[in-house]
């Protein structure tokens, strides 16, 4: 009898935890700051890029850039290996009251299998919020070795 009661109690606990998870999933980021939410999105995006999960990473790219993003990664998929990335900072510019400008700084360590040389590239990522989701709108190389995945800085 004690075993049956314990089993029912454990099932009730599991059901309660599952219900809490489902209820809280919709408001997962309620109470989190802009910095927290964009940092989470940027880490998720960069982890997916780092491990070659480009379809998942594309979920953080605006619709109008998604095809270009997937094509760029497809062209290098067999040759590119990203060994590591490091998000070195996130800046939030609130000077425009209607639109925050979010910039993430990322350092990549990578190699092309065809050359075997380890390279480093530093980029800035511009992040935008649309309908409550964060999207990486633009990524530009700021120093290091050029790579076709990143936009080049505009010459002034």
PDB file of C-alpha atoms in Angstrom:
ATOM      1  CA  UNK A   1       0.000   0.000   0.000  1.00  0.00           C
ATOM      2  CA  UNK A   2       2.833   2.424   0.881  1.00  0.00           C
ATOM      3  CA  UNK A   3       4.471   1.758  -2.492  1.00  0.00           C
ATOM      4  CA  UNK A   4       1.240   2.557  -4.363  1.00  0.00           C
ATOM      5  CA  UNK A   5       0.758   5.811  -2.408  1.00  0.00           C
ATOM      6  CA  UNK A   6       4.374   6.800  -3.017  1.00  0.00           C
ATOM      7  CA  UNK A   7       4.015   6.034  -6.749  1.00  0.00           C
ATOM      8  CA  UNK A   8       0.826   8.136  -7.018  1.00  0.00           C
ATOM      9  CA  UNK A   9       2.535  10.968  -5.083  1.00  0.00           C
ATOM     10  CA  UNK A  10       5.544  10.886  -7.431  1.00  0.00           C
ATOM     11  CA  UNK A  11       3.240  10.914 -10.479  1.00  0.00           C
ATOM     12  CA  UNK A  12       1.361  13.897  -9.067  1.00  0.00           C
ATOM     13  CA  UNK A  13       4.671  15.717  -8.490  1.00  0.00           C
ATOM     14  CA  UNK A  14       5.835  14.988 -12.038  1.00  0.00           C
ATOM     15  CA  UNK A  15       2.501  16.186 -13.437  1.00  0.00           C
ATOM     16  CA  UNK A  16       2.670  19.373 -11.360  1.00  0.00           C
ATOM     17  CA  UNK A  17       6.220  20.090 -12.538  1.00  0.00           C
ATOM     18  CA  UNK A  18       5.236  19.479 -16.163  1.00  0.00           C
ATOM     19  CA  UNK A  19       2.275  21.837 -15.791  1.00  0.00           C
ATOM     20  CA  UNK A  20       4.521  24.527 -14.293  1.00  0.00           C
ATOM     21  CA  UNK A  21       6.968  24.138 -17.173  1.00  0.00           C
ATOM     22  CA  UNK A  22       4.212  24.509 -19.776  1.00  0.00           C
ATOM     23  CA  UNK A  23       2.619  27.505 -18.041  1.00  0.00           C
ATOM     24  CA  UNK A  24       5.912  29.315 -17.519  1.00  0.00           C
ATOM     25  CA  UNK A  25       7.273  28.641 -21.026  1.00  0.00           C
ATOM     26  CA  UNK A  26       5.150  31.411 -22.529  1.00  0.00           C
ATOM     27  CA  UNK A  27       6.495  33.992 -20.120  1.00  0.00           C
ATOM     28  CA  UNK A  28      10.015  32.662 -19.897  1.00  0.00           C
ATOM     29  CA  UNK A  29      11.611  36.091 -20.189  1.00  0.00           C
ATOM     30  CA  UNK A  30       9.121  38.141 -18.172  1.00  0.00           C
ATOM     31  CA  UNK A  31      11.116  40.227 -15.748  1.00  0.00           C
ATOM     32  CA  UNK A  32      14.391  39.828 -17.645  1.00  0.00           C
ATOM     33  CA  UNK A  33      16.245  42.900 -18.846  1.00  0.00           C
ATOM     34  CA  UNK A  34      16.908  43.738 -22.478  1.00  0.00           C
ATOM     35  CA  UNK A  35      20.548  42.787 -21.895  1.00  0.00           C
ATOM     36  CA  UNK A  36      19.517  39.354 -20.569  1.00  0.00           C
ATOM     37  CA  UNK A  37      17.174  38.640 -23.472  1.00  0.00           C
ATOM     38  CA  UNK A  38      19.527  39.746 -26.241  1.00  0.00           C
ATOM     39  CA  UNK A  39      22.470  37.962 -24.592  1.00  0.00           C
ATOM     40  CA  UNK A  40      20.452  34.734 -24.541  1.00  0.00           C
ATOM     41  CA  UNK A  41      19.519  35.114 -28.237  1.00  0.00           C
ATOM     42  CA  UNK A  42      23.093  36.012 -29.239  1.00  0.00           C
ATOM     43  CA  UNK A  43      24.573  33.048 -27.367  1.00  0.00           C
ATOM     44  CA  UNK A  44      22.009  30.709 -28.909  1.00  0.00           C
ATOM     45  CA  UNK A  45      22.739  32.059 -32.405  1.00  0.00           C
ATOM     46  CA  UNK A  46      26.524  31.882 -32.011  1.00  0.00           C
ATOM     47  CA  UNK A  47      26.411  28.376 -30.508  1.00  0.00           C
ATOM     48  CA  UNK A  48      24.388  27.186 -33.499  1.00  0.00           C
ATOM     49  CA  UNK A  49      26.808  28.828 -35.955  1.00  0.00           C
ATOM     50  CA  UNK A  50      29.804  27.450 -34.071  1.00  0.00           C
ATOM     51  CA  UNK A  51      28.475  23.865 -34.307  1.00  0.00           C
ATOM     52  CA  UNK A  52      27.253  24.159 -37.905  1.00  0.00           C
ATOM     53  CA  UNK A  53      23.548  24.166 -37.011  1.00  0.00           C
ATOM     54  CA  UNK A  54      22.754  26.792 -39.634  1.00  0.00           C
ATOM     55  CA  UNK A  55      19.021  26.105 -39.911  1.00  0.00           C
ATOM     56  CA  UNK A  56      18.665  26.689 -36.165  1.00  0.00           C
ATOM     57  CA  UNK A  57      20.893  29.771 -36.325  1.00  0.00           C
ATOM     58  CA  UNK A  58      18.757  31.110 -39.185  1.00  0.00           C
ATOM     59  CA  UNK A  59      15.853  31.394 -36.727  1.00  0.00           C
ATOM     60  CA  UNK A  60      17.738  34.434 -35.375  1.00  0.00           C
ATOM     61  CA  UNK A  61      18.154  36.039 -38.808  1.00  0.00           C
ATOM     62  CA  UNK A  62      15.477  38.369 -40.248  1.00  0.00           C
ATOM     63  CA  UNK A  63      13.357  36.848 -43.031  1.00  0.00           C
ATOM     64  CA  UNK A  64      14.780  39.180 -45.672  1.00  0.00           C
ATOM     65  CA  UNK A  65      18.365  37.990 -44.930  1.00  0.00           C
ATOM     66  CA  UNK A  66      17.665  34.306 -44.222  1.00  0.00           C
ATOM     67  CA  UNK A  67      18.225  33.000 -47.789  1.00  0.00           C
ATOM     68  CA  UNK A  68      21.535  34.865 -48.110  1.00  0.00           C
ATOM     69  CA  UNK A  69      22.629  33.642 -44.669  1.00  0.00           C
ATOM     70  CA  UNK A  70      21.889  29.988 -45.506  1.00  0.00           C
ATOM     71  CA  UNK A  71      23.558  30.269 -48.936  1.00  0.00           C
ATOM     72  CA  UNK A  72      26.750  31.764 -47.452  1.00  0.00           C
ATOM     73  CA  UNK A  73      26.996  28.994 -44.876  1.00  0.00           C
ATOM     74  CA  UNK A  74      26.122  26.273 -47.383  1.00  0.00           C
ATOM     75  CA  UNK A  75      28.976  27.416 -49.644  1.00  0.00           C
ATOM     76  CA  UNK A  76      31.516  26.964 -46.834  1.00  0.00           C
ATOM     77  CA  UNK A  77      29.884  24.087 -44.956  1.00  0.00           C
ATOM     78  CA  UNK A  78      32.266  21.331 -46.081  1.00  0.00           C
ATOM     79  CA  UNK A  79      35.425  23.418 -45.655  1.00  0.00           C
ATOM     80  CA  UNK A  80      34.795  25.709 -42.664  1.00  0.00           C
ATOM     81  CA  UNK A  81      35.372  24.603 -39.112  1.00  0.00           C
ATOM     82  CA  UNK A  82      34.748  27.111 -36.346  1.00  0.00           C
ATOM     83  CA  UNK A  83      36.917  26.036 -33.441  1.00  0.00           C
ATOM     84  CA  UNK A  84      35.549  28.555 -30.956  1.00  0.00           C
ATOM     85  CA  UNK A  85      33.810  31.856 -30.483  1.00  0.00           C
ATOM     86  CA  UNK A  86      33.851  34.352 -27.650  1.00  0.00           C
ATOM     87  CA  UNK A  87      31.263  37.033 -27.068  1.00  0.00           C
ATOM     88  CA  UNK A  88      33.418  39.782 -25.660  1.00  0.00           C
ATOM     89  CA  UNK A  89      30.660  42.268 -24.930  1.00  0.00           C
ATOM     90  CA  UNK A  90      27.233  43.658 -25.605  1.00  0.00           C
ATOM     91  CA  UNK A  91      26.542  47.376 -25.896  1.00  0.00           C
ATOM     92  CA  UNK A  92      23.088  48.886 -25.557  1.00  0.00           C
ATOM     93  CA  UNK A  93      22.641  52.347 -27.020  1.00  0.00           C
ATOM     94  CA  UNK A  94      19.456  53.962 -25.707  1.00  0.00           C
ATOM     95  CA  UNK A  95      20.046  57.388 -27.262  1.00  0.00           C
ATOM     96  CA  UNK A  96      17.053  56.845 -29.581  1.00  0.00           C
ATOM     97  CA  UNK A  97      14.073  56.559 -27.231  1.00  0.00           C
ATOM     98  CA  UNK A  98      12.024  54.576 -29.785  1.00  0.00           C
ATOM     99  CA  UNK A  99      14.671  52.049 -30.835  1.00  0.00           C
ATOM    100  CA  UNK A 100      17.525  50.580 -28.817  1.00  0.00           C
ATOM    101  CA  UNK A 101      20.663  49.778 -30.780  1.00  0.00           C
ATOM    102  CA  UNK A 102      22.252  46.543 -29.584  1.00  0.00           C
ATOM    103  CA  UNK A 103      25.764  45.591 -30.656  1.00  0.00           C
ATOM    104  CA  UNK A 104      27.448  42.313 -29.736  1.00  0.00           C
ATOM    105  CA  UNK A 105      31.191  41.848 -30.168  1.00  0.00           C
ATOM    106  CA  UNK A 106      32.279  38.353 -31.174  1.00  0.00           C
ATOM    107  CA  UNK A 107      35.712  36.814 -31.739  1.00  0.00           C
ATOM    108  CA  UNK A 108      35.838  33.666 -33.894  1.00  0.00           C
ATOM    109  CA  UNK A 109      38.684  31.169 -34.160  1.00  0.00           C
ATOM    110  CA  UNK A 110      38.292  29.134 -37.334  1.00  0.00           C
ATOM    111  CA  UNK A 111      40.017  27.189 -40.057  1.00  0.00           C
ATOM    112  CA  UNK A 112      39.341  26.109 -43.594  1.00  0.00           C
ATOM    113  CA  UNK A 113      40.063  22.398 -43.856  1.00  0.00           C
ATOM    114  CA  UNK A 114      41.556  23.003 -47.305  1.00  0.00           C
ATOM    115  CA  UNK A 115      44.331  25.189 -45.859  1.00  0.00           C
ATOM    116  CA  UNK A 116      44.657  23.933 -42.295  1.00  0.00           C
ATOM    117  CA  UNK A 117      45.602  27.399 -41.032  1.00  0.00           C
ATOM    118  CA  UNK A 118      43.972  28.663 -37.839  1.00  0.00           C
ATOM    119  CA  UNK A 119      42.508  32.142 -38.308  1.00  0.00           C
ATOM    120  CA  UNK A 120      40.858  34.717 -36.095  1.00  0.00           C
ATOM    121  CA  UNK A 121      38.166  37.201 -36.992  1.00  0.00           C
ATOM    122  CA  UNK A 122      36.453  39.778 -34.794  1.00  0.00           C
ATOM    123  CA  UNK A 123      32.977  40.965 -35.720  1.00  0.00           C
ATOM    124  CA  UNK A 124      30.217  43.223 -34.527  1.00  0.00           C
ATOM    125  CA  UNK A 125      26.666  41.947 -34.669  1.00  0.00           C
ATOM    126  CA  UNK A 126      23.740  44.350 -34.776  1.00  0.00           C
ATOM    127  CA  UNK A 127      20.683  42.930 -33.024  1.00  0.00           C
ATOM    128  CA  UNK A 128      17.096  44.107 -33.483  1.00  0.00           C
ATOM    129  CA  UNK A 129      13.883  43.201 -31.708  1.00  0.00           C
ATOM    130  CA  UNK A 130      10.786  42.414 -33.778  1.00  0.00           C
ATOM    131  CA  UNK A 131       7.563  41.126 -32.255  1.00  0.00           C
ATOM    132  CA  UNK A 132       9.333  40.212 -29.023  1.00  0.00           C
ATOM    133  CA  UNK A 133      12.103  38.186 -30.711  1.00  0.00           C
ATOM    134  CA  UNK A 134      15.738  39.191 -31.182  1.00  0.00           C
ATOM    135  CA  UNK A 135      17.307  38.953 -34.642  1.00  0.00           C
ATOM    136  CA  UNK A 136      20.914  39.345 -35.752  1.00  0.00           C
ATOM    137  CA  UNK A 137      20.358  41.962 -38.448  1.00  0.00           C
ATOM    138  CA  UNK A 138      23.972  42.443 -39.569  1.00  0.00           C
ATOM    139  CA  UNK A 139      27.413  41.014 -38.862  1.00  0.00           C
ATOM    140  CA  UNK A 140      30.492  42.907 -39.969  1.00  0.00           C
ATOM    141  CA  UNK A 141      34.174  42.058 -39.686  1.00  0.00           C
ATOM    142  CA  UNK A 142      36.097  44.653 -37.673  1.00  0.00           C
ATOM    143  CA  UNK A 143      39.520  42.982 -37.612  1.00  0.00           C
ATOM    144  CA  UNK A 144      41.250  39.756 -38.449  1.00  0.00           C
ATOM    145  CA  UNK A 145      41.021  37.526 -41.487  1.00  0.00           C
ATOM    146  CA  UNK A 146      38.123  38.161 -43.886  1.00  0.00           C
ATOM    147  CA  UNK A 147      35.609  35.337 -44.218  1.00  0.00           C
ATOM    148  CA  UNK A 148      32.750  35.216 -46.721  1.00  0.00           C
ATOM    149  CA  UNK A 149      30.214  34.814 -43.905  1.00  0.00           C
ATOM    150  CA  UNK A 150      30.783  38.344 -42.627  1.00  0.00           C
ATOM    151  CA  UNK A 151      30.120  41.668 -44.280  1.00  0.00           C
ATOM    152  CA  UNK A 152      33.184  43.788 -44.859  1.00  0.00           C
ATOM    153  CA  UNK A 153      33.346  47.266 -43.321  1.00  0.00           C
ATOM    154  CA  UNK A 154      32.300  50.075 -45.620  1.00  0.00           C
ATOM    155  CA  UNK A 155      35.291  52.040 -46.903  1.00  0.00           C
ATOM    156  CA  UNK A 156      35.056  55.684 -45.944  1.00  0.00           C
TER     157      UNK A 156
END
